Coordinates of C-alpha atoms in Angstrom, one line a residue:
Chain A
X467 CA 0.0 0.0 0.0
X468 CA 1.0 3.7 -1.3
X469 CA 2.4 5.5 1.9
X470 CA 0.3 8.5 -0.1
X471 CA -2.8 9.3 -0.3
X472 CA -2.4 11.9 -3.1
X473 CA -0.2 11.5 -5.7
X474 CA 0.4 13.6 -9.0
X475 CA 2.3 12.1 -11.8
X476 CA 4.1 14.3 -14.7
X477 CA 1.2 17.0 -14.0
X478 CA 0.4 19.5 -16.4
X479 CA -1.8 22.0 -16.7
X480 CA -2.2 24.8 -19.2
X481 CA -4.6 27.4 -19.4
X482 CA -4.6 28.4 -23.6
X483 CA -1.0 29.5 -24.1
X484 CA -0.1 29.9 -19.9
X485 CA 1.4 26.7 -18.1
X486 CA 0.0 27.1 -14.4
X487 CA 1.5 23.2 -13.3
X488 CA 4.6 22.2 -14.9
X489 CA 5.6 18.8 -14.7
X490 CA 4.3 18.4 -10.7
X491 CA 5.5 15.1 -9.6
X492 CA 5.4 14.0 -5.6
X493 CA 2.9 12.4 -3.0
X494 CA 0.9 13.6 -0.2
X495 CA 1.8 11.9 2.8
X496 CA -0.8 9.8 4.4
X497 CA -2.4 10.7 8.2
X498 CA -0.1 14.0 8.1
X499 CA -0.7 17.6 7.8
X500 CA 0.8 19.3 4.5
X501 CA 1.1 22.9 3.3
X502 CA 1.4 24.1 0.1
X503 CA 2.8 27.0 0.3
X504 CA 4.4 29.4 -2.3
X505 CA 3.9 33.4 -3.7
X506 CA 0.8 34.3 -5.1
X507 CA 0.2 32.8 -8.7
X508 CA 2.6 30.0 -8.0
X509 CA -0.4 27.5 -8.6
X510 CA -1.4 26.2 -5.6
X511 CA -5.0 26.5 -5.9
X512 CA -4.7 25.0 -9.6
X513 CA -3.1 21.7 -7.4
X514 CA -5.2 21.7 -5.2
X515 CA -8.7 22.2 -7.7
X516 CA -7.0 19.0 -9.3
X517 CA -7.2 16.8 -5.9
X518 CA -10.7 17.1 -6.2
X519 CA -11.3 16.6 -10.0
X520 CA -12.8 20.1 -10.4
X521 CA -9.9 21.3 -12.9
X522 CA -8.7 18.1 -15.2
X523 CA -5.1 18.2 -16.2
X524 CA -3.7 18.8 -19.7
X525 CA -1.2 15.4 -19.1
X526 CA -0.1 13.6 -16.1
X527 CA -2.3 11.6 -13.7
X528 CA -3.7 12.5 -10.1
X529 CA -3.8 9.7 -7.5
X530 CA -6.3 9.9 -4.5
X531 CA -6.8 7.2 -2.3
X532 CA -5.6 4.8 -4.8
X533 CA -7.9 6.1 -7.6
X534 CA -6.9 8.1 -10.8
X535 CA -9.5 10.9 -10.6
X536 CA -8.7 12.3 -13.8
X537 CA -9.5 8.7 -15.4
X538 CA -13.6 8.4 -14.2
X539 CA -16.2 9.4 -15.3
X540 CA -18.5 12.4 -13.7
X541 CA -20.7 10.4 -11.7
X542 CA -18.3 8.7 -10.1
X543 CA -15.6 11.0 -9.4
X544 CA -19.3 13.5 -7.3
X545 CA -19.4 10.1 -5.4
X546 CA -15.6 10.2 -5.1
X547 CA -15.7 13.6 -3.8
X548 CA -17.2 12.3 -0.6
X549 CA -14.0 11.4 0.5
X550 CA -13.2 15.5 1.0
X551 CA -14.1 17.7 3.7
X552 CA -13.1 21.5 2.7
X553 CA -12.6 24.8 3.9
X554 CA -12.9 27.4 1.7
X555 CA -10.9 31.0 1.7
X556 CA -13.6 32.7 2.9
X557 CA -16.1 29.8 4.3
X558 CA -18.4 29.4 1.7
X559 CA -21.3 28.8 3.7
X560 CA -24.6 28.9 2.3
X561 CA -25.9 32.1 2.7
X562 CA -29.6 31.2 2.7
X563 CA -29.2 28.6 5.3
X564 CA -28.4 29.3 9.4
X565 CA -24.9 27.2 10.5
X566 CA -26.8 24.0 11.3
X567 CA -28.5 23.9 8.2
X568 CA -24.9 24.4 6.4
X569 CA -23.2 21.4 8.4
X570 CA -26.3 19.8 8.5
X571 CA -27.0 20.2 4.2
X572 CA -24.5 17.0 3.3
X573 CA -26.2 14.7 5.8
X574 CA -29.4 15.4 4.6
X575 CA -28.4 15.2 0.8
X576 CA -25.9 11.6 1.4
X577 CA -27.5 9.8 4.1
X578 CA -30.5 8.2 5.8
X579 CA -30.2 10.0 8.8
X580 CA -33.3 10.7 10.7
X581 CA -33.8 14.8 11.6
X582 CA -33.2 13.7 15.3
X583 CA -29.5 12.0 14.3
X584 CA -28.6 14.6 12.2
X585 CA -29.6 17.1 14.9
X586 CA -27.3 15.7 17.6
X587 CA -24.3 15.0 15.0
X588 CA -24.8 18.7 13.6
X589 CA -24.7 19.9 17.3
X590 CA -22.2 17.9 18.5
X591 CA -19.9 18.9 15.3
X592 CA -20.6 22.2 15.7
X593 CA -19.7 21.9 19.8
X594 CA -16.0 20.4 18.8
X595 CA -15.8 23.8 17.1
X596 CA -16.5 25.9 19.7
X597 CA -19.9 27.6 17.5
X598 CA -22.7 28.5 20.7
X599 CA -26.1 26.7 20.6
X600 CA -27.1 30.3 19.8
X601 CA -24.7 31.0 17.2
X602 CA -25.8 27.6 15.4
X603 CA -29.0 29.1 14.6
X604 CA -27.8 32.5 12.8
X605 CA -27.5 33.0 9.1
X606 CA -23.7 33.1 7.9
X607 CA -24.3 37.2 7.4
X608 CA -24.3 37.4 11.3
X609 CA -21.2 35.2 12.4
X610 CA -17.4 36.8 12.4
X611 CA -15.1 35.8 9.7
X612 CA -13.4 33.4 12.6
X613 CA -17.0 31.8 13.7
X614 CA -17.5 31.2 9.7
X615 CA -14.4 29.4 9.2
X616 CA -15.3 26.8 12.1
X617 CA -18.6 26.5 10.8
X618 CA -17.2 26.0 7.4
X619 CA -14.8 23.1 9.2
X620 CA -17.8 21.4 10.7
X621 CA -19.5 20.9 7.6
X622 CA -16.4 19.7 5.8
X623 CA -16.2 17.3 9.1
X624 CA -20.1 15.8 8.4
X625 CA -19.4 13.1 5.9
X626 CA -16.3 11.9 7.7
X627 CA -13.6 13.0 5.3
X628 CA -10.3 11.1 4.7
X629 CA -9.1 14.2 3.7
X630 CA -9.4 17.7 4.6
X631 CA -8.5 20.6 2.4
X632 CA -7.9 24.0 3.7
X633 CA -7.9 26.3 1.1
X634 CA -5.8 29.4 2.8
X635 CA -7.7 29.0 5.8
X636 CA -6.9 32.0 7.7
X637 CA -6.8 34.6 5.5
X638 CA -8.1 37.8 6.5
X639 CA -8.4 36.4 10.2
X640 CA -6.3 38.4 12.9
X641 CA -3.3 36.8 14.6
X642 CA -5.3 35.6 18.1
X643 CA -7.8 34.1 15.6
X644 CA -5.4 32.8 12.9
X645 CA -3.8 30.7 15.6
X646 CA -7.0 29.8 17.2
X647 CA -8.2 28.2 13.8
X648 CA -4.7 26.8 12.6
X649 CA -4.7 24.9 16.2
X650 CA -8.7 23.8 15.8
X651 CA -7.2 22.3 13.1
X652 CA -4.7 20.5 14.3
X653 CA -6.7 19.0 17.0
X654 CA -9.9 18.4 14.1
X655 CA -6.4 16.3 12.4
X656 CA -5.4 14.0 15.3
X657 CA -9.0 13.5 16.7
X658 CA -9.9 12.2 13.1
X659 CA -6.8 10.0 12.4
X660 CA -7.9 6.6 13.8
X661 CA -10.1 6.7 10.4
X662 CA -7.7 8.0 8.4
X663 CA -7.1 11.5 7.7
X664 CA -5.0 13.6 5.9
X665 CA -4.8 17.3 5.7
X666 CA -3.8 19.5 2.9
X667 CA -3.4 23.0 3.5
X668 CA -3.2 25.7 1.4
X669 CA -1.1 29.0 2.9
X670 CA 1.2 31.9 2.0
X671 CA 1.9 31.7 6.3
X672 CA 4.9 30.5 6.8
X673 CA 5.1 31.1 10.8
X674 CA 1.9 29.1 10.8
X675 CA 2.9 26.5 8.5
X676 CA 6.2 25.7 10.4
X677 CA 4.3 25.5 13.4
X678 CA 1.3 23.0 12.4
X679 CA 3.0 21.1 9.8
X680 CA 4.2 18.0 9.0
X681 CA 5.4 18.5 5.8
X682 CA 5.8 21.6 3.3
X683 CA 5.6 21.4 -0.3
X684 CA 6.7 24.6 -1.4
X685 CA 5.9 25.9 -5.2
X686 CA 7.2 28.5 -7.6
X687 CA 6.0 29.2 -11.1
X688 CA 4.0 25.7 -11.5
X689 CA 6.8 23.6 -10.3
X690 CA 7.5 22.5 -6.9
X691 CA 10.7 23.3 -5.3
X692 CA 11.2 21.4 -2.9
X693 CA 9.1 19.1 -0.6
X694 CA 10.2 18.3 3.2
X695 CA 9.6 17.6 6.4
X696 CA 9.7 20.7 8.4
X697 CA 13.1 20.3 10.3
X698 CA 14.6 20.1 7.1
X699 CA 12.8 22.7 5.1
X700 CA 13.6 25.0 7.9
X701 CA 17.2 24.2 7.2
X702 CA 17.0 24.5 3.3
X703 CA 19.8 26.5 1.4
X704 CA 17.2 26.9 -1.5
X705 CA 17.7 30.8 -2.2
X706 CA 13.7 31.2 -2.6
X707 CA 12.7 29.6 0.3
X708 CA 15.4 31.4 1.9
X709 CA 13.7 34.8 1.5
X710 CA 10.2 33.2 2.6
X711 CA 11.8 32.2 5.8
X712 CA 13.2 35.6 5.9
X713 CA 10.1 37.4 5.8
Chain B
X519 CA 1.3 48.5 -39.1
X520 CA -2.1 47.2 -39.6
X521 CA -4.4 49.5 -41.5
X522 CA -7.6 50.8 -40.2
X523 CA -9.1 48.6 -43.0
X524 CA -7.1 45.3 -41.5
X525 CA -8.3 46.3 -37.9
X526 CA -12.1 46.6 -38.6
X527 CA -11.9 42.8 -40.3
X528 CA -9.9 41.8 -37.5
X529 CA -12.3 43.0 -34.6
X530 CA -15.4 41.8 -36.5
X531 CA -13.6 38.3 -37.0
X532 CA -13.1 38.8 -33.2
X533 CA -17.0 39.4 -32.6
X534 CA -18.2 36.4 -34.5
X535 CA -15.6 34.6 -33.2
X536 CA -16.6 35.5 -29.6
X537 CA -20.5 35.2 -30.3
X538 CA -19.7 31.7 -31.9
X539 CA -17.9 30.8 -28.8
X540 CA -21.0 32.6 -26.5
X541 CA -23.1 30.2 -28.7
X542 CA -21.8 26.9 -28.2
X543 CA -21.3 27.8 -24.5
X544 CA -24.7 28.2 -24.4
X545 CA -25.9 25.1 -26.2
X546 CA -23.7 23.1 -24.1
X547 CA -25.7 24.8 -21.1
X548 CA -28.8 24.2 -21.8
X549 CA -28.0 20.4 -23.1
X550 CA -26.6 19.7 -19.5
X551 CA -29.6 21.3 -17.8
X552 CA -31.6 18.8 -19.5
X553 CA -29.6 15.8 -19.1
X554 CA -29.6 16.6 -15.2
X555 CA -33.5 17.7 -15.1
X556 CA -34.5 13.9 -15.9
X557 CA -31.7 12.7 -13.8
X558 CA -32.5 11.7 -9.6
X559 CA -32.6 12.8 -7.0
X560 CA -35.6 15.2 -7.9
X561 CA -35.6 17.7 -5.2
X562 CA -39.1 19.0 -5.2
X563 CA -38.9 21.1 -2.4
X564 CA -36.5 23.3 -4.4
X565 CA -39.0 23.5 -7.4
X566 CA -41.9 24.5 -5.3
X567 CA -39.9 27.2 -3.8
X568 CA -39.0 28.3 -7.2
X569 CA -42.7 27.9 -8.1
X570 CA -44.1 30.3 -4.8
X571 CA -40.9 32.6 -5.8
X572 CA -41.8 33.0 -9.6
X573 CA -45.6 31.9 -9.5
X574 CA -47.2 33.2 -6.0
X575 CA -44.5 36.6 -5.5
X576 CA -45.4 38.3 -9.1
X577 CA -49.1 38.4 -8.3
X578 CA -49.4 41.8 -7.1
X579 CA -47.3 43.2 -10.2
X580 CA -49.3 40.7 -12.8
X581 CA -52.4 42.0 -10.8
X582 CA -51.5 45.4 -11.7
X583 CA -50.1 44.9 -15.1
X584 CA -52.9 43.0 -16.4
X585 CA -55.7 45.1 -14.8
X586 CA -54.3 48.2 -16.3
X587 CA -53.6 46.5 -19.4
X588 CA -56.9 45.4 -20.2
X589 CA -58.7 48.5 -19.0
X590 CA -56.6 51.0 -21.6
X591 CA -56.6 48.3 -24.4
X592 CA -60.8 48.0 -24.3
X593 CA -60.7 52.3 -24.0
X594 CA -58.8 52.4 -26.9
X595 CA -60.3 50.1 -29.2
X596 CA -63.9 51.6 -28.1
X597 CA -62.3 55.0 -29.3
X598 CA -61.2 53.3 -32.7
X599 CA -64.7 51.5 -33.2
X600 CA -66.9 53.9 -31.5
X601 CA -66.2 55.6 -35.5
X602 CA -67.7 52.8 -37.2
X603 CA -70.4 52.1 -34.7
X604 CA -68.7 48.4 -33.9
X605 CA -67.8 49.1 -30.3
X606 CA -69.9 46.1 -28.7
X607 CA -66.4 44.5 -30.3
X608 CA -64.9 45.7 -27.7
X609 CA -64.9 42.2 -25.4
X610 CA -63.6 40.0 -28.6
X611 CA -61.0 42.0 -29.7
X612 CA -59.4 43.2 -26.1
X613 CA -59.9 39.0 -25.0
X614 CA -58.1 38.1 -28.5
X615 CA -55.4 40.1 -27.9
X616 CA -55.1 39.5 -24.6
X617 CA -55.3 35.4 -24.9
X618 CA -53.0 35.5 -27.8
X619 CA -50.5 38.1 -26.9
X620 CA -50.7 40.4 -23.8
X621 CA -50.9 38.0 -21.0
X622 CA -47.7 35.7 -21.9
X623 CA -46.0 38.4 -23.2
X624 CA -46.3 41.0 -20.8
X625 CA -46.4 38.0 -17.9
X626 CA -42.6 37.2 -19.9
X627 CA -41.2 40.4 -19.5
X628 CA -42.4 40.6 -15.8
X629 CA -41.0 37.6 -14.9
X630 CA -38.3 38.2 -17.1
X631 CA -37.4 41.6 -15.2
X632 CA -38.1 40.3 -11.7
X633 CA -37.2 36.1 -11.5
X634 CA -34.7 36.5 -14.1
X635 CA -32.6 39.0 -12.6
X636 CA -33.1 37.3 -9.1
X637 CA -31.7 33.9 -11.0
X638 CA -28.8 35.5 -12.2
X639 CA -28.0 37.9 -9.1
X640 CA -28.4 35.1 -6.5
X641 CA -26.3 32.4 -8.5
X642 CA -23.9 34.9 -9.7
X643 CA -23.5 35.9 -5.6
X644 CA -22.9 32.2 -5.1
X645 CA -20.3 31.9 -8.2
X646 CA -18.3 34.7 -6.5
X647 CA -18.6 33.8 -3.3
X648 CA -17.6 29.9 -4.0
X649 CA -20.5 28.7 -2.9
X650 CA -20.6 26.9 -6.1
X651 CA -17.8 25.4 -5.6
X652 CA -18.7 24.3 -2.2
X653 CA -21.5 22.5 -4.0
X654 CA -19.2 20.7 -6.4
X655 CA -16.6 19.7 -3.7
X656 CA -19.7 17.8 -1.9
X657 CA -20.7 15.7 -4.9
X658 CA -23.9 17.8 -6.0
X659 CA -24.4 19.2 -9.0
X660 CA -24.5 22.8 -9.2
X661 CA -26.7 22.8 -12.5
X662 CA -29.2 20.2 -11.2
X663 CA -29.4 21.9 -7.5
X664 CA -29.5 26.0 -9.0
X665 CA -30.3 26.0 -12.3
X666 CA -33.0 22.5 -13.0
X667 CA -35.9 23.9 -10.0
X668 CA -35.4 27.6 -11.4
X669 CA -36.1 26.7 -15.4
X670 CA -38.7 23.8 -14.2
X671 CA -40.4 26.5 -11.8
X672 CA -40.9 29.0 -14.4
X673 CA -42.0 26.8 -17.3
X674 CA -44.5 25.9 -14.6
X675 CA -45.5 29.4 -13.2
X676 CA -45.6 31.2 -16.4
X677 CA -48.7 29.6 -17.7
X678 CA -50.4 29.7 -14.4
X679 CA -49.3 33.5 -14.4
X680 CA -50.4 34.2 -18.0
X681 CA -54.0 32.4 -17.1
X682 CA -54.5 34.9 -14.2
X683 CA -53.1 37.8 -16.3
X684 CA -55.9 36.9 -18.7
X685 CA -58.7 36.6 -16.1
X686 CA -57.9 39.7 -14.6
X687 CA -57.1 41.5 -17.9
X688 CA -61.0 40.5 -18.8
X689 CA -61.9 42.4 -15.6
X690 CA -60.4 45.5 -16.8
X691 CA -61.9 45.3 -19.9
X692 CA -65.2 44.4 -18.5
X693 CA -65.1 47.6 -16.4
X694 CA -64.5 50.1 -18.9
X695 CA -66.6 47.8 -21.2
X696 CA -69.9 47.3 -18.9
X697 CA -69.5 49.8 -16.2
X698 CA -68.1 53.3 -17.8
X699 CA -68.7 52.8 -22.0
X700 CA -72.1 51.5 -20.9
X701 CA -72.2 48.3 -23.4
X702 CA -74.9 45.8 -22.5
X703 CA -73.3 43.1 -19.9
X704 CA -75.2 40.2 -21.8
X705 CA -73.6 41.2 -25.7
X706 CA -70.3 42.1 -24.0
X707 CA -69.6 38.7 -22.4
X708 CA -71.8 37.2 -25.5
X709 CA -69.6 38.3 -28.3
X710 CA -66.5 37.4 -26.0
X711 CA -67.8 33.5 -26.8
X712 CA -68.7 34.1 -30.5
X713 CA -65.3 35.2 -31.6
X714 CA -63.4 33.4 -29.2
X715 CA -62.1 29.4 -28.8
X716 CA -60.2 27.2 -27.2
X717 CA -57.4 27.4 -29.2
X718 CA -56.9 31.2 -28.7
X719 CA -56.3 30.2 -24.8
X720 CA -53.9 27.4 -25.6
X721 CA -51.9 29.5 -27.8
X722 CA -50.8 31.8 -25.2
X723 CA -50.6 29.1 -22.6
X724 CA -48.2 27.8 -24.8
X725 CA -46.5 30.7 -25.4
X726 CA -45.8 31.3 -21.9
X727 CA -44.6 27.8 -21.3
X728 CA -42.1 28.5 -23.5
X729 CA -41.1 31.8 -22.3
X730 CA -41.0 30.5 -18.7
X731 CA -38.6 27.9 -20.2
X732 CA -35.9 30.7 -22.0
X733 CA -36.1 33.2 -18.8
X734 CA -35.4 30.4 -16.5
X735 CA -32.6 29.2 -18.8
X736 CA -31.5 32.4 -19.5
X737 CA -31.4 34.0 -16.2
X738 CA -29.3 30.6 -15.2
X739 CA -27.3 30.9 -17.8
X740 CA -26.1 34.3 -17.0
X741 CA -25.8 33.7 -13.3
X742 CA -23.4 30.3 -14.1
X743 CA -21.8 33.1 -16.3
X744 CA -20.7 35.9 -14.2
X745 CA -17.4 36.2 -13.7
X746 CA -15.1 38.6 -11.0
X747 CA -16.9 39.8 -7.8
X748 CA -20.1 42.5 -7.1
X749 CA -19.2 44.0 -10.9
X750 CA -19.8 40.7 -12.3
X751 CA -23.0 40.1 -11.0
X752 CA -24.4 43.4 -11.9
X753 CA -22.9 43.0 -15.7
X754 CA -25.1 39.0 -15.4
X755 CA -28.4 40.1 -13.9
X756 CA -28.3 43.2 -16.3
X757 CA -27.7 40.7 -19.3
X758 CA -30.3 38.3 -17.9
X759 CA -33.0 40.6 -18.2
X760 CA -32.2 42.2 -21.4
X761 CA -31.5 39.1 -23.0
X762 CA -34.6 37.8 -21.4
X763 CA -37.0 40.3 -22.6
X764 CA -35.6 40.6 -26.3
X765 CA -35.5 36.8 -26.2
X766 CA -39.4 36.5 -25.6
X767 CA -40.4 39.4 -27.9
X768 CA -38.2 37.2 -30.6
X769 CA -39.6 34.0 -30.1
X770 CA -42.7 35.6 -30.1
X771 CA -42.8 36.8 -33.3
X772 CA -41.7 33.2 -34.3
X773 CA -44.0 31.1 -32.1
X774 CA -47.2 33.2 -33.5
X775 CA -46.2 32.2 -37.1
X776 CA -45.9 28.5 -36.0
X777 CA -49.0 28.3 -33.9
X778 CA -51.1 30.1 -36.1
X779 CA -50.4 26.9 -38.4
X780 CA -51.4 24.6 -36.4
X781 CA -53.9 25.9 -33.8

């Protein structure tokens, strides 16, 4: 068995006459915490869009969970997609729907779950949190940026993920909060590994990063530059990581 | 150095280029909104909310619009045929028009101003806001959980809409008609059932069915569409509506020259 549970081969991806992934070839590590982290426009988000089939590459394969995604067909990579819990940039909660209805919207759409199951699992998600009984029954439009993002984790927790994207989960969060959700995180990792879990996060913050990480795959320009442990990233002589750590 | 010759050929073969590409955008659309309309789950709890939204929410403006509508068409046709002493023609002609044309095409553009912008605004907010993607990441597909309850609900509401315009356009004529040009009640409703049939009714039923059908698409379309943030949106519910309201006064045109044939 793959010590992976993502893994691109020969990835390419171009956009008309831009190449946004050149050549990305390396695996995800299973049951750890990985950041992608590079400059703006270095295509992190284009990797990421490709874990979960929503952008097909140009060549090259991508390996989840010991499935080529790019090689089903539609129906079954939205069934495959089951396997992902995410958390978007800015939450992407429904705005039409109060925070249990969000966490609660994939358990009423995938499983048999009576009102009263889903009630106590939506609660008891949104608990592990830390959202208020009261704040579970407001509309996004009335929580803070920092109460979104856990909300936003709950609901990518309701279909018991094996893996958990954050796509840069703390931006436009203050520090206190940054570190609150980054550590909420952490804990959301290691209280989920007995199942299997991996998390892949998406992040321009390096403190953060070296802090919560496992490993650190670190991209410039559609290719990756290098992809470590933390100890050892820390210690890289790469000139452009250099100046990230510099920052 | 191009000539300005060179660059007017080159930005027209940009334009058709460009609407050739906004063409086959949309076909593809509207094929996969059909493909996922007869595909399960059917969630008819987001129809009927699309249905009270479109259907049960524009009474009050069809209400108006029709009342209105009726009571100037009958005032002006009485001023026409008061001149040849034909103005107990009042009822027939006003319920003709109104049948055949008025009621599903002013009911289009109502709809096609209110529920079609509200399609495009609220799925354009959702493009922007990746709510859409949110969607996708969970397995469900955006077009058959936006876009399939919005174009069923209003090629189901439009009918229903254009059949209340109708009723209530009758009782705008019927009071200019019976209560202020003083025609007898009896040859007012009377001649309403000599020059009217069935068919009349079922060709604006129709046409509205089909209307209903383009706005919904249309105001989808336009909301899958928008691209950038709050700019976007405004540039796809401003193109929903006009393309809405052009598209119905087309296919109009079209539909009366096919139904005519066969009604």
């Amino acid at each position: 068995m793959s010590e992976y549970s993502i893994e691109f081969k020969n990835l390419v991806k171009k956009f008309g006459e831009s190449t946004v992934l050149n050549d990305v070839s390396f695996g995800i590590h299973k049951d750890k915490i990985t950041t992608v982290l590079g400059f703006s426009g270095a295509g992190k988000t284009t990797l990421m869009k490709h874990i979960l089939g929503l952008t097909m590459p140009t060549s090259g394969d991508v390996t989840v969970l010991g499935t080529t995604i790019n090689q089903i067909d539609e129906l079954a990579l939205r069934e495959f997609r089951r396997n992902f819990g995410m958390v978007f940039q800015y939450a992407a909660l429904f705005d039409f729907l109060t925070s249990f209805e969000n966490v609660a919207f994939p358990l009423r759409e995938f499983t048999k779950m009576t009102e009263e199951e889903i009630k106590v699992k939506v609660m008891g998600l949104l608990k592990s949190v830390g959202i208020s009984e009261e704040a579970a029954f407001k509309l996004p439009s009335e929580l803070s940026g920092g109460m979104r993002k856990r909300v936003g984790l709950a609901r990518g927790l309701a279909l018991d993920p094996h893996i958990m994207l954050y796509d840069e989960p703390t931006s436009g969060l203050d520090p206190i909060t940054t570190h609150m959700v980054y550590d909420l995180m952490k804990s959301t990792h290691y209280d989920n590994i007995e199942h299997g879990f991996t998390s892949v996060i998406i992040s321009h913050d390096i403190h953060a990063t070296l802090k919560y990480s496992d490993y650190i795959v670190f991209m410039e320009q559609g290719r990756v530059v290098e992809h470590l442990d933390v100890e050892t990233f820390k210690k890289s002589e790469n000139p452009v990581i250099r100046r990230f750590l510099e920052l | 150095m191009k000539s300005q010759v060179e660059k007017k050929i080159e930005n027209l073969g940009t334009g058709v280029l460009d609407m050739l590409n906004g063409l086959g955008t949309f076909t593809n659309y509207t094929s996969r909104t059909i493909f996922w309309t007869f595909k399960p789950p059917y969630r008819f709890k987001l129809l009927f909310d699309q249905i009270y939204f479109i259907g049960n929410k524009s009474i009050f403006i069809i209400f108006l619009t029709s009342s209105f509508t009726g009571a100037v068409f009958a005032f002006q046709i009485y001023v026409g045929m008061k001149v040849i002493n034909a103005d107990s023609f009042i009822g027939p002609i006003t319920m003709i028009a109104m049948s055949k044309e008025l009621a599903p095409v002013l009911s289009g553009l109502v709809v096609a101003g209110r529920c079609g912008a509200a399609m495009a605004a609220q799925i354009g907010t959702m493009k922007v806001t990746e709510q859409i993607d949110a969607l996708e990441v969970m397995g469900i597909n955006s077009y058959q959980y936006l876009a399939v309850p919005r174009i069923v609900g209003a090629t189901i509401a439009l009918p229903m809409l254009s059949a209340i315009f109708l009723l209530i356009g009758y009782g705008g004529a019927w009071l200019i008609g019976v209560k202020v040009i003083q025609i007898d009640e009896i040859v007012f409703s009377s001649k309403i059932s000599d020059f009217m049939d069935l068919g009349m009714v079922a060709e604006g039923i129709i046409k509205a069915t089909v209307f209903g059908y383009l706005i919904g698409i249309i105001g989808t379309y336009h909301g899958f569409a928008v691209q950038g943030g709050a700019e976007g949106v405004g540039k796809g519910t401003n193109m929903s509506v006009v393309w809405g309201m052009i598209t119905v006064l087309v296919v109009d045109f079209f539909l009366t020259s096919f139904l005519t044939k066969i009604l």
